[in-house]
XYZ file of C-alpha atoms in Angstrom:
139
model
C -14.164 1.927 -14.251
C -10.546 1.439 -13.404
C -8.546 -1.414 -12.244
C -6.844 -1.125 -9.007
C -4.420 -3.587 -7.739
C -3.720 -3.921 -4.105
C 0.053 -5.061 -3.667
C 0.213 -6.156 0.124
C 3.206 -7.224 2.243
C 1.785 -10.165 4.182
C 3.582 -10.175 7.559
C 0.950 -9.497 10.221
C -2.326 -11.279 9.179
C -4.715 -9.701 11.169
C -3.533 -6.689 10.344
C -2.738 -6.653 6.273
C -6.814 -8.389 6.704
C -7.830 -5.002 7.735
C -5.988 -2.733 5.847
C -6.779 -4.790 2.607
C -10.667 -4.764 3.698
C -10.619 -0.933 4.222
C -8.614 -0.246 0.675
C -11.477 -2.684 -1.174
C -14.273 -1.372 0.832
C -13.066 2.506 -0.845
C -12.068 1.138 -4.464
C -15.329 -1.010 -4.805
C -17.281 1.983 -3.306
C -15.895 4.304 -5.679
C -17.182 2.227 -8.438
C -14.001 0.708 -9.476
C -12.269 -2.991 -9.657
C -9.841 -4.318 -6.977
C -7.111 -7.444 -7.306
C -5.183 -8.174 -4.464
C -1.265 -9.450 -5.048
C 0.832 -10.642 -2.212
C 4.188 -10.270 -1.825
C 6.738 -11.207 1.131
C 7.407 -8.169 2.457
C 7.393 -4.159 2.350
C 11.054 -4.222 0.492
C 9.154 -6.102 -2.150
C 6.284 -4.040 -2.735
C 7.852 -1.143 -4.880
C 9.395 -3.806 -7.491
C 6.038 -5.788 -7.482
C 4.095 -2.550 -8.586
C 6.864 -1.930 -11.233
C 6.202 -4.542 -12.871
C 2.280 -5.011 -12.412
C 2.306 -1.275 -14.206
C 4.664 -2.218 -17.040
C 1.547 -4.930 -17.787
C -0.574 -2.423 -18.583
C -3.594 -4.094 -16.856
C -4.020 -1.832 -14.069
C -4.816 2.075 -13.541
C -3.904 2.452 -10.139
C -1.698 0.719 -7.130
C -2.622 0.440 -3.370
C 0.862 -0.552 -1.937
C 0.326 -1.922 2.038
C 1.793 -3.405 4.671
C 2.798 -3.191 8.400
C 6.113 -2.608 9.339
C 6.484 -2.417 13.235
C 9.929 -1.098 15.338
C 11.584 -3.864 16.652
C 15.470 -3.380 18.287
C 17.564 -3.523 15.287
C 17.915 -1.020 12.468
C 15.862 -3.396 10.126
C 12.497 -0.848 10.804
C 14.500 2.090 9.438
C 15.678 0.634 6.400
C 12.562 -1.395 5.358
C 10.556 1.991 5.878
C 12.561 4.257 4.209
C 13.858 1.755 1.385
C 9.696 0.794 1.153
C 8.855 4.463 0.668
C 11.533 5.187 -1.335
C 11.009 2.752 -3.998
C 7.318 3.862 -3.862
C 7.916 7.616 -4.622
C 10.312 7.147 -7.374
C 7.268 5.451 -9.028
C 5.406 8.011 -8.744
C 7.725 10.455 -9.823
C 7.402 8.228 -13.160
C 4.034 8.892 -13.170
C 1.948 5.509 -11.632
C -0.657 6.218 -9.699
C 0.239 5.083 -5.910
C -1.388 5.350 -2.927
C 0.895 4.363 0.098
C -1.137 2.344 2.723
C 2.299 1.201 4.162
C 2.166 1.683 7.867
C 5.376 2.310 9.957
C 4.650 2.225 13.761
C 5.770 1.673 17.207
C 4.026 -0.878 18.395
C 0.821 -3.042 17.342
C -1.673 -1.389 19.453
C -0.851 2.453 16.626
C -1.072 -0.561 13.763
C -4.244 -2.038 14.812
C -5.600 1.575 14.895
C -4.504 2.438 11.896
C -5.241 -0.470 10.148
C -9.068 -0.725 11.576
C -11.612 0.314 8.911
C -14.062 1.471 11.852
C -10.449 3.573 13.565
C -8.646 5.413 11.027
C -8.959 2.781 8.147
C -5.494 3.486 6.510
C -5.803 1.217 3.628
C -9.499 3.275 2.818
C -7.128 6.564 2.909
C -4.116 4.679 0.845
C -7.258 3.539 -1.916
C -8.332 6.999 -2.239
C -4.763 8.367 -2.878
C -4.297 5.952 -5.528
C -7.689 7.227 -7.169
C -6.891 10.988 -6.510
C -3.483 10.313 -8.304
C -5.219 8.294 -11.301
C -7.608 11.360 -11.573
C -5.375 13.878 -11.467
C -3.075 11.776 -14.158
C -5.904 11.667 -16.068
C -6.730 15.189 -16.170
C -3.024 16.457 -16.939
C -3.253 13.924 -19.479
């Protein structure tokens, strides 16, 4: 049984409730342990997981949050600075799956972030256990 932790950016309530839901829903289902850590926001997200993994206490990270287009330049940099920090982790070899939602508007969020729509944080949760599988495997 591994132990996943779920490293949300809490911005949008209602949202980050259904994204976290659909990521426990697929860890717990898969047999394995969930924690849930909150940080601020998406820019925070990739340092939170760095350290969480240099505990040692967890297998595998679900990183999510919901960041939303607004009419500054903000979006672009907390999207691609979120991501960013996110794949150089995994280049280092932690098992990551990116739940981290980048839309438009609310109504593509709520979508994505619905467990009965397309239940994004599920999809993000089973990432992070493909990666941890295939890490395992390579060895």
């Amino acid at each position: 049984m591994a132990n996943v932790l779920i490293v949300e950016a809490r911005f949008y309530d209602h949202l980050n409730d259904m994204l976290v839901a659909g990521a426990k829903a697929a860890i717990e289902g898969a047999g394995h342990h969930a924690e849930v850590l909150t940080v601020p926001g998406a820019l925070e997200v990739p340092g939170a997981i760095a350290l969480a993994s240099e505990s040692g206490r967890w297998d595998a990270f679900v990183a999510l949050g919901v960041v939303i287009r607004g009419e500054t330049y903000h979006f672009e940099i907390v999207a691609n600075e979120s991501a960013r920090g996110i794949m150089a982790l995994t280049m280092d070899g932690v098992a990551i799956g990116n739940g981290i939602l980048t839309t438009e508007d609310e109504a593509q969020a709520i979508a994505r972030a619905d467990p009965a729509q397309l239940d994004k944080g599920g999809g993000a949760a089973k990432a992070a256990l493909a990666m941890l599988d295939l890490k395992d495997r390579l060895g």
